[in-house]
XYZ file of C-alpha atoms in Angstrom:
577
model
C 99.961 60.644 86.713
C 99.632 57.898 88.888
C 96.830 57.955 91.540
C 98.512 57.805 95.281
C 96.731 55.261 97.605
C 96.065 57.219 100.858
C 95.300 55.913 104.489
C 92.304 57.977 105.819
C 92.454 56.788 109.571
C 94.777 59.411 110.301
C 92.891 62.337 108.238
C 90.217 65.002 109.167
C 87.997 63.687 106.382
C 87.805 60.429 108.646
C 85.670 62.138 110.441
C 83.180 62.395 107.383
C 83.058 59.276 105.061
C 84.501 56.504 107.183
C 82.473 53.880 108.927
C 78.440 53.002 108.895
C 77.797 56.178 111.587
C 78.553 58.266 108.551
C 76.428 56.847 106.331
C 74.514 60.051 106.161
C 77.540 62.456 105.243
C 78.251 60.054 102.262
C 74.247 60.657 100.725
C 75.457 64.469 100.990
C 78.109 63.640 98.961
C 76.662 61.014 96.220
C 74.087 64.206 95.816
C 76.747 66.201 94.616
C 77.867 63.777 92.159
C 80.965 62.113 93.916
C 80.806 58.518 93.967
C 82.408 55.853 96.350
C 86.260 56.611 95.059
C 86.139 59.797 95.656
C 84.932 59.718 98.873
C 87.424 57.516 99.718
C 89.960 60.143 98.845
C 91.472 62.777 100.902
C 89.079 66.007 100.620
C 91.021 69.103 99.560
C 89.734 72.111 100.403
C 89.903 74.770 97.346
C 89.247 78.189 98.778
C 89.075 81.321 96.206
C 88.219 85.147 97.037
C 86.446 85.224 93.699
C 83.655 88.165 93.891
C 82.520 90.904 90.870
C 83.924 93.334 93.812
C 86.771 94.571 91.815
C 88.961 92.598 88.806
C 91.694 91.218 91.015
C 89.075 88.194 92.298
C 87.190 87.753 88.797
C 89.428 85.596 87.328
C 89.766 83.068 90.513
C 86.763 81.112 89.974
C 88.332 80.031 86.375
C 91.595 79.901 87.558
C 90.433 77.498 91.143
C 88.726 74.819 88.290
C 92.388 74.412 87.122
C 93.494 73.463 90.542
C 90.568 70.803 91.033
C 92.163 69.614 88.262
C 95.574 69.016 89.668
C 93.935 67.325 92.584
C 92.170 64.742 90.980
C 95.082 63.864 88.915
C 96.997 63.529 92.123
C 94.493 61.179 93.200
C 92.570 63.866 95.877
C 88.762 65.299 96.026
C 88.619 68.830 95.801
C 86.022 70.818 97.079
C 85.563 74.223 96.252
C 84.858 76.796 98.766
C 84.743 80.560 98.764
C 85.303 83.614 100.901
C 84.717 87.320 101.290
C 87.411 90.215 99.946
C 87.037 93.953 100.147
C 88.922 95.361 97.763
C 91.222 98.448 98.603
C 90.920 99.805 95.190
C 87.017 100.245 95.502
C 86.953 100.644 99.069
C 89.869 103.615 99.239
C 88.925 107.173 100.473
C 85.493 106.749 101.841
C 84.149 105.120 105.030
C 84.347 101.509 103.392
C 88.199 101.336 103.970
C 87.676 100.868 107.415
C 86.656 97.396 106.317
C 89.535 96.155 104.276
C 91.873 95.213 106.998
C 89.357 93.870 109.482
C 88.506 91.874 105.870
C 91.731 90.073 106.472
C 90.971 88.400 109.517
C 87.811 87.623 108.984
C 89.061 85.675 105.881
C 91.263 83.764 107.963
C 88.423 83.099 110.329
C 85.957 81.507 107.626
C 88.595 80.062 105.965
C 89.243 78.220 109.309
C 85.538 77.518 110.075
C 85.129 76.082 106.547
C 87.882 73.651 106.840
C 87.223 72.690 110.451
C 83.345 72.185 109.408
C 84.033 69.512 106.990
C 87.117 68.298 107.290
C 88.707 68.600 104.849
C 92.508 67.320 104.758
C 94.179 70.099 102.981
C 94.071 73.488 101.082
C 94.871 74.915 98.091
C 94.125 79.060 98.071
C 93.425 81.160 95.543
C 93.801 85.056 96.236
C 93.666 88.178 94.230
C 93.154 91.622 96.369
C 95.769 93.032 99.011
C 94.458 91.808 102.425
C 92.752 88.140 100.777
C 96.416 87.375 100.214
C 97.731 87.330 103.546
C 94.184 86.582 104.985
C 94.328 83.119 102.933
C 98.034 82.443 104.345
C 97.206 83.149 107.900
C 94.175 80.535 107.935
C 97.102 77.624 106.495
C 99.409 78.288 108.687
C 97.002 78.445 111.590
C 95.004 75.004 110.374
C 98.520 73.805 109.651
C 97.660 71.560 107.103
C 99.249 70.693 103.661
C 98.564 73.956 102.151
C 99.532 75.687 98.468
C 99.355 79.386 97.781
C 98.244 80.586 94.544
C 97.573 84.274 93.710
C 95.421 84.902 90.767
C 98.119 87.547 88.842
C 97.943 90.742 88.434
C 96.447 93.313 85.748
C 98.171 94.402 82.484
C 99.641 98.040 82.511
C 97.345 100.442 80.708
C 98.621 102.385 77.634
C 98.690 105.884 77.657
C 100.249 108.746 74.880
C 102.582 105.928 74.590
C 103.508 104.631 78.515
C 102.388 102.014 80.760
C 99.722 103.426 83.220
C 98.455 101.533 86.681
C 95.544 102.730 88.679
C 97.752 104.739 90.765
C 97.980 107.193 87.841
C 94.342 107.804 88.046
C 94.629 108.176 92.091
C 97.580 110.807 91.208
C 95.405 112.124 88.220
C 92.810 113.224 90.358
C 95.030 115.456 92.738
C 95.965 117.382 89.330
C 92.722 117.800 88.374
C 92.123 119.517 91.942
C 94.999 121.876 91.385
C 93.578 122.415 87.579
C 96.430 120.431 85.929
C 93.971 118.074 84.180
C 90.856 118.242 82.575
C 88.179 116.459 82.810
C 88.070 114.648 79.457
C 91.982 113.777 80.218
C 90.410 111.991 83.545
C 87.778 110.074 81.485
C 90.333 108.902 79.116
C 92.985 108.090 81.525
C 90.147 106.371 83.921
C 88.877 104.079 80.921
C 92.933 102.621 80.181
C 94.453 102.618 83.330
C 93.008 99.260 84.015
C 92.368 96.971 80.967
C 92.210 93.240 82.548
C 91.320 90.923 84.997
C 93.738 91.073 87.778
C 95.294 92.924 90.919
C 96.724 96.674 90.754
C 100.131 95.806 88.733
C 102.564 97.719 90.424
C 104.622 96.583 93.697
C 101.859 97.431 96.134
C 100.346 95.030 98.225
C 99.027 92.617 96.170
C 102.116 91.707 94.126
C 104.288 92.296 97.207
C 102.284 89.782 99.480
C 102.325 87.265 96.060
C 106.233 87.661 96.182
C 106.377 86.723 99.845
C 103.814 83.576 99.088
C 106.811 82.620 96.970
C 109.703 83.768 99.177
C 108.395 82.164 102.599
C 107.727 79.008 100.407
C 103.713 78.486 100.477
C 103.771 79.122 96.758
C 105.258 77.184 93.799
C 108.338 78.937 92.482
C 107.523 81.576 89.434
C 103.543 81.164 90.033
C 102.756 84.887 91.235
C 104.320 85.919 88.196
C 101.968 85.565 84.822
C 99.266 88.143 84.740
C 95.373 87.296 85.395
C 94.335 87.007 81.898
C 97.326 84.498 81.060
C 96.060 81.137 80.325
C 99.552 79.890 81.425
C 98.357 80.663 84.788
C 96.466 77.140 84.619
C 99.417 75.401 84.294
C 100.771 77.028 87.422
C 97.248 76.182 88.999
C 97.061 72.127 87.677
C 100.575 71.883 89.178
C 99.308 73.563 92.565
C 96.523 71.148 92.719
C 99.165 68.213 92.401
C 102.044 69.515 94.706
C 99.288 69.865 97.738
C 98.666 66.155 97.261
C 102.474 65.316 96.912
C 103.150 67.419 100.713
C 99.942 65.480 102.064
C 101.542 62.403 101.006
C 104.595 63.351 102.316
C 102.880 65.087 105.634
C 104.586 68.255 105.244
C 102.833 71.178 106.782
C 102.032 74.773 106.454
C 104.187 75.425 109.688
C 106.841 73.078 108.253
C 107.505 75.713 105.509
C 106.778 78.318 107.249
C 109.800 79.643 109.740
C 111.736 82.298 111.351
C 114.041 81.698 108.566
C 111.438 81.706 105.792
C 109.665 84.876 107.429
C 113.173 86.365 106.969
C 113.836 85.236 103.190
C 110.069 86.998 103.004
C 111.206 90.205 104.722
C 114.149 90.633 101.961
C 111.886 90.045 99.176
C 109.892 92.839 100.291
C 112.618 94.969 100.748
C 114.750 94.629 97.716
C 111.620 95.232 95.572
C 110.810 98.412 97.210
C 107.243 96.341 98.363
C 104.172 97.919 100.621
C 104.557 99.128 103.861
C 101.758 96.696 104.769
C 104.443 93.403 104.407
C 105.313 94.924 108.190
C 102.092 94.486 109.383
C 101.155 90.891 107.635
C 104.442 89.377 108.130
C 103.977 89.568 111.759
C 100.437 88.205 111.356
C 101.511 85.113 109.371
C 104.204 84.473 111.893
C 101.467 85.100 115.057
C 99.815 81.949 113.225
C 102.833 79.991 114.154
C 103.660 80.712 117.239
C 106.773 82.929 115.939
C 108.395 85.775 117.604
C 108.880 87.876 114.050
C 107.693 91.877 115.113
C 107.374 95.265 112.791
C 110.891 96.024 115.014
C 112.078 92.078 113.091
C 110.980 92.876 109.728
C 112.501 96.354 109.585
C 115.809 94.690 111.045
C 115.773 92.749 108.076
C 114.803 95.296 105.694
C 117.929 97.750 106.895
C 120.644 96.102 105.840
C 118.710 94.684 102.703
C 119.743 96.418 99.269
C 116.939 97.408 96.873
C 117.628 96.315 93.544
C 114.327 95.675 91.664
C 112.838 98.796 89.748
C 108.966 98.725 90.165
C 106.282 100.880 90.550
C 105.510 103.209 92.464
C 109.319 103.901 93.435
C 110.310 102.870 90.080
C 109.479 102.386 86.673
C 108.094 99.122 85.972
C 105.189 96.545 86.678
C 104.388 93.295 87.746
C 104.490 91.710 84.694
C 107.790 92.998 83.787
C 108.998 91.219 86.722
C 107.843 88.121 85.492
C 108.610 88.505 82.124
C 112.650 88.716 83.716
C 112.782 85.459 85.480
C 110.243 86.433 87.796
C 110.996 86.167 92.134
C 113.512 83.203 91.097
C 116.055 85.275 89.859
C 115.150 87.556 92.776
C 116.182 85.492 95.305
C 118.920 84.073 93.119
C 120.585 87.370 93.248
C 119.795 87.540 96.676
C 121.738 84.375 97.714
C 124.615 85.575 95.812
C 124.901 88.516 98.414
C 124.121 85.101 101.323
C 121.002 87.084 102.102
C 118.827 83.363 101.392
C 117.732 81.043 104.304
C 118.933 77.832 101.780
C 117.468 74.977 104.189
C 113.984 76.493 103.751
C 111.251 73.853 102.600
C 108.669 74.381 100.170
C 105.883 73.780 98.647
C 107.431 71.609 95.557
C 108.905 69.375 98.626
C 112.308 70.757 97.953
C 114.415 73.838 99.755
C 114.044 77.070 98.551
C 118.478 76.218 97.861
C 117.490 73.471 95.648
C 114.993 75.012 93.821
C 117.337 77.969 93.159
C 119.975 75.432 91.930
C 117.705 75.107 88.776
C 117.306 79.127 88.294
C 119.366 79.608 84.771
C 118.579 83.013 84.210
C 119.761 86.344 85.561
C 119.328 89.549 86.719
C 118.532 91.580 83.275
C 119.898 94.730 84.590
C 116.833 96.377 83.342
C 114.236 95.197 85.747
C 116.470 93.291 88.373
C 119.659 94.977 88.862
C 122.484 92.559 89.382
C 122.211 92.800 93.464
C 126.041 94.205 93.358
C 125.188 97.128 91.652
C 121.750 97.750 93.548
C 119.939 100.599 93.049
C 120.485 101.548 96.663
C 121.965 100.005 99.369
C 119.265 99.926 101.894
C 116.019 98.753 101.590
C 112.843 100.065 99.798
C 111.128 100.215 102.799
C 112.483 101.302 106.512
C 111.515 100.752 109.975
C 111.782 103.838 112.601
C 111.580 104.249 116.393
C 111.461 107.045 118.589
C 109.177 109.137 121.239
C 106.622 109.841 118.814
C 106.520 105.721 117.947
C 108.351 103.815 120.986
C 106.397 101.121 119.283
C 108.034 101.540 115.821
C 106.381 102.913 112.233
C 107.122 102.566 108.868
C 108.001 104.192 105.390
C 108.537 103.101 101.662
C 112.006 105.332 100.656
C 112.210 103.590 97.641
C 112.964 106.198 94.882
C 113.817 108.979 97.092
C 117.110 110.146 97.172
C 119.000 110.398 100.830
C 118.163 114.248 100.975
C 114.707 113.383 100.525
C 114.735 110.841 103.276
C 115.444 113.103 106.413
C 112.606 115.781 107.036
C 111.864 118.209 109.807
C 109.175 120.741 110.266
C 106.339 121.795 112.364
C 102.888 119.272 112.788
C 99.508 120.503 111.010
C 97.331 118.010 112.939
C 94.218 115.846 111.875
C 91.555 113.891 113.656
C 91.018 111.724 110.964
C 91.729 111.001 107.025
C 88.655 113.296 105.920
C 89.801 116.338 107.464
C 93.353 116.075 105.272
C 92.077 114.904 102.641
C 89.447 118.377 102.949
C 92.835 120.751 103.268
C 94.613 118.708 101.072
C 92.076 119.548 98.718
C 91.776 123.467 99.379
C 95.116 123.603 99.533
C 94.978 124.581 103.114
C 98.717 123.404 104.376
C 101.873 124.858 103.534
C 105.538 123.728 101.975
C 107.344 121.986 104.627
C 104.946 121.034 107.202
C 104.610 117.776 108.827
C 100.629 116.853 108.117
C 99.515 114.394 110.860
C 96.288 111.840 110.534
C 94.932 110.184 113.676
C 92.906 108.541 115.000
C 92.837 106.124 112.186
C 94.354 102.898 113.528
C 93.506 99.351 113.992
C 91.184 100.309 116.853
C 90.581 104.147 116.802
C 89.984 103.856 113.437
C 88.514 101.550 113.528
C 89.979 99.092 110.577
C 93.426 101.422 109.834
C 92.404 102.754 106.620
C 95.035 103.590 103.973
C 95.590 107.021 103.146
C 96.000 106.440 99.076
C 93.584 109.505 97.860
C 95.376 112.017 100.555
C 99.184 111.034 99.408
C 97.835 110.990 95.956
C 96.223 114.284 95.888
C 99.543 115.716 97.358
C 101.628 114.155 95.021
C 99.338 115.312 92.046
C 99.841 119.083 93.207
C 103.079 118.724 92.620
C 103.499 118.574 97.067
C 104.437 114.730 97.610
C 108.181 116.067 98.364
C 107.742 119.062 99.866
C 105.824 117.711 102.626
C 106.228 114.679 104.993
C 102.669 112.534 106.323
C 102.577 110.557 109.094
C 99.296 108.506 110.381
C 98.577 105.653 112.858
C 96.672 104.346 109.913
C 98.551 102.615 107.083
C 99.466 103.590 103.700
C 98.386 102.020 100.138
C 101.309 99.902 98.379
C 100.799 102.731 95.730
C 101.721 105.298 98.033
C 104.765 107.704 97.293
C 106.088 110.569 99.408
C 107.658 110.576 102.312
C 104.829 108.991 103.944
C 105.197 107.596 107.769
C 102.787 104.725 108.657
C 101.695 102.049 111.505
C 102.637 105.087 114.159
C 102.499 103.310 117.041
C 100.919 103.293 119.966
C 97.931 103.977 118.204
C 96.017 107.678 119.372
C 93.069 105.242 120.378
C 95.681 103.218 122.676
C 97.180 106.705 123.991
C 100.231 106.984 122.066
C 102.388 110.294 121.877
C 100.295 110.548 118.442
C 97.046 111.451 119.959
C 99.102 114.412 122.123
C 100.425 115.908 119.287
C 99.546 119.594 118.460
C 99.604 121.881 115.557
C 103.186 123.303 115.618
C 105.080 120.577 117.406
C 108.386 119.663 115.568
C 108.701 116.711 114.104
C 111.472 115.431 113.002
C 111.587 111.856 110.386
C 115.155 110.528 109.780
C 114.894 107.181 107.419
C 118.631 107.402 107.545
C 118.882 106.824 111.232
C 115.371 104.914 111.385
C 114.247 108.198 113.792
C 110.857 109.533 114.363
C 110.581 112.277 117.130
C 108.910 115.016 118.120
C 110.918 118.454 120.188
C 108.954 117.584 123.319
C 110.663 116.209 126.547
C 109.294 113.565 128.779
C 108.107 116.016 131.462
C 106.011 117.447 128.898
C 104.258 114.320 126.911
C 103.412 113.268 130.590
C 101.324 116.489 131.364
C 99.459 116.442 127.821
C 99.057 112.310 128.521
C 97.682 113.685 131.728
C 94.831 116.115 129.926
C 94.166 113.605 127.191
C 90.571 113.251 126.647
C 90.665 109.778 125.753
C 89.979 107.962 122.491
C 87.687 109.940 119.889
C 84.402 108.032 120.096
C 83.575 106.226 116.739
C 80.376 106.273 114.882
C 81.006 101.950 115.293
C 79.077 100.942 118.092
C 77.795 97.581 116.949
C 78.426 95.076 113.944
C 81.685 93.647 112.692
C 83.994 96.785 113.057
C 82.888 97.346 116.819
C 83.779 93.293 117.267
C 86.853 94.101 115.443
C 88.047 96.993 117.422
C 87.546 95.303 120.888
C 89.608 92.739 120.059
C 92.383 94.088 117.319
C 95.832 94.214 118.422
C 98.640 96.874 117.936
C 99.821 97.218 114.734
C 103.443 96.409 115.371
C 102.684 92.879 116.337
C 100.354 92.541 113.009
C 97.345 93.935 114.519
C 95.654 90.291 115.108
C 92.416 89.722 116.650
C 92.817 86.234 118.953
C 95.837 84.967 120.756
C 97.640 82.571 117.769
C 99.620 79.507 117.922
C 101.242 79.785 121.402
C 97.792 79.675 123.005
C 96.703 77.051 121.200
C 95.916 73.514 122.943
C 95.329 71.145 119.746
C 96.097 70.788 116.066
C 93.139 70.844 113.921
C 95.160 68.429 111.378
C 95.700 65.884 114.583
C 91.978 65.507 115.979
């Protein structure tokens, strides 16, 4: 490839290797082995989540040398940068999930720092766990520089008495062993396949669901979330990433020049028609707070309603991630999509082209198998649905994918929890009954604080054999693995007063994902009174340190739970200082 020539006047990097007052930057750099060419180059940030935390980041560091690459070939300087990730997988059911979400902002914050720091020109980012993947987006579209998404891929099924198994088998696995369904050498064998590769959990939970809306909203090259970690075609995917960054700083085109209203939208469908995580309503609307965009939990379940769900993955369905891929991938996707005029076509991307041109050169098609032709959808809804009502005037959310319509209307009296341990205890002892409504508070993006996901209760419920005979609802926020009819993001938040945290063993609640109704049988008169003789928030054991920051300044979670006042507060650039 020929090198581009590349004015820096008008660049951050300026700011670091032009002109005899930056004489000493350029020694920093000659130390490192760059010479005067490269300096003269634009600097491209590569940022990677790689850690030993868990084996969706292990692969990145291997993966982000593939992108330098790219960008030398293009004629740019990359410099390689990395950032924190707490992994959901590692972190779930224990007091460490209260840092995974907070996690995501505070990768967007160093992210930011980093690039601001040394100016670099543009970014290339390399994720792998649930919240390092919107996290990474977030900090491009706030910098709002020429930015590429890459995710690292995700694990290979397990193999099992002959079927694929995920990680969420072993979260199920251990509910069965509680009600003495399963052994415990059938746990050590099932522990030591379930998860036999680099790469994130393989089912559609968050991680593949936020790599499909990388694709879908345009920040990611077409087909890249696709290949699994331990493919060495992903370095292809990553050399090209390296180059395309270089071709949309050439070309100036921005992170907030792909990323719209309208490509927020094409995002929104992707996530529905796959039957993706719950947590797509709480990152879209952080991704869009970036930009300045009005795009709410209340938008993204507007979208998702009259979305059909025609992709069979895990956990609503049968297959994995890399069955996806190995079908054409989000491509044919959104090629089936368009067919049903459900595609923003005018959408740019990060190839340079519109999402409509680049599905021009889709030849493949919906296999049937994997990807139903969108036609004949599985259902007609989407996977995942939005509902309102007096127990959440602010909105909540639940993944219906693979429940029938029966399943998705539910009404019985509250069993009420303070917080995730206390289920998780009567979950356990089998202390709740068939048909009741079990309620988890207190667990939100500031009561909690952090919002934990409630993966090991819903699993232990589904693994006795319980995940349809009784409904959950929280104002914490649900695992992409999740199944069950399993109510999240309950807002207002108990911590912020909602009708949540005046909720009392016996109430009746009623959950219609038919109607997109949550409510309790309470009238107005009487939610005043118990507002009234509410105590106040529960007092947390987080009175200093990150998570104390976090909760003073965390949003609610319908607006993406974000933690400063995004793009229409801003009063500069960063790409135009």
């Amino acid at each position: 490839m020929l090198k581009r020539q590349f004015d820096k006047s008008r660049l951050p990097s300026r700011h670091v290797t032009e002109g005899p007052s930056r004489a000493p930057h350029r020694s920093y750099f000659y130390a490192m082995g760059l010479d005067a060419e490269d300096i003269a180059q634009p600097f491209v940030g590569v940022a990677t989540c790689w850690n030993e935390a868990a084996p969706c980041n292990i692969a990145l560091n291997r993966q982000a040398q593939a992108v330098k690459l790219g960008v030398k070939h293009a004629g740019g300087t990359p410099r390689e940068f990395t950032t924190i990730t707490v992994t959901d997988g590692i972190a779930m059911g224990h007091e460490g999930m209260r840092s995974s979400l907070a996690s995501r902002d505070a990768i967007a914050d160093t992210v930011e720092l980093t690039m601001r720091g040394h100016c670099y020109d543009a970014i290339v980012g390399l994720a792998g766990c649930d919240k390092s993947l919107p996290g990474m987006m977030m900090a491009m579209v706030r910098l709002n520089v020429p930015s590429v998404f890459i995710y690292g891929g995700s694990i290979l099924p397990g193999r099992l008495d002959g079927k694929d198994v995920t990680v969420q088998d072993v979260f199920e696995a251990v509910g069965q062993h509680q009600a003495g369904n399963y052994s415990d050498a059938q746990l050590a064998i099932l522990e030591r396949v379930a998860c036999p590769s680099a790469g994130a959990c393989g089912g559609q939970f968050t991680a593949n669901t936020m790599a499909c809306v990388s694709e879908a909203i345009g920040l990611a090259l077409p087909n890249s979330s696709g290949a699994p970690a331990p493919y060495e075609s992903r370095d292809q995917y990553c050399e090209a990433s390296g180059e395309a960054v270089m071709t949309l700083l050439e070309r100036n085109i921005r992170a907030r020049d792909i990323v719209t209203l309208k490509s927020l939208q094409n995002a929104a469908r992707v996530v529905a028609c796959t039957g993706g995580s719950t947590n797509a309503g709480l990152h879209l609307p952080a991704i869009a707070h970036e930009a300045g965009i009005d795009f709410t939990l209340d938008d993204v379940c507007e979208v998702f309603r009259d979305t059909p769900y025609f992709v069979d993955l895990k956990p609503g369905g049968k297959y994995v991630a890399k069955d996806l891929y190995e079908s054409g991938g989000v491509p044919v996707v959104m090629k089936e999509l368009r067919k049903a005029g459900l595609i923003h076509e005018d959408c740019m991307t990060a190839t340079g082209r519109t999402i409509g041109e680049e599905l021009e050169m889709v030849d493949r098609e919906a296999d049937g198998r994997v990807i139903y032709p969108i036609a004949t959808p599985i259902t007609p809804t989407g996977g995942v649905v939005g509902l309102k009502g007096n127990l959440a005037p602010e909105g909540a959310i639940v993944k219906v994918a693979g429940m029938s319509e029966a399943e998705q209307v539910f009404t019985g009296p509250a069993r009420v929890f303070d917080c995730e341990e206390d289920a998780f205890e009567a979950v356990k002892a089998r202390k709740y009954k068939e048909g009741e409504v079990i309620v988890i508070r207190n667990e939100g993006p500031a009561g909690g604080p952090g919002m934990r996901e409630m993966l090991a209760t819903t699993a232990a419920l589904s693994g006795q054999g319980m995940g349809k005979k009784v409904a959950l609802i929280t104002d914490g926020r649900f695992s992409g693995a999740t199944r069950g009819f399993c109510v999240g993001h309950v807002g207002p938040e108990a911590a912020h007063g909602g009708p949540i945290a005046l909720l009392r063993d016996g109430d009746l609640i009623t959950i219609d994902a038919i109607k997109g109704e949550i409510s309790v049988a309470l009238t107005d008169d009487e939610l005043a009174k118990r507002k009234e003789q509410w105590a106040g928030p529960r007092e947390t054991i987080y009175a200093s340190g990150a998570l104390w920051k976090y909760a003073q300044l965390v949003g609610g979670a319908y607006l993406g739970a974000v933690t400063h006042p995004g793009a229409r507060a801003e009063k500069h650039i960063y790409m135009d200082l």
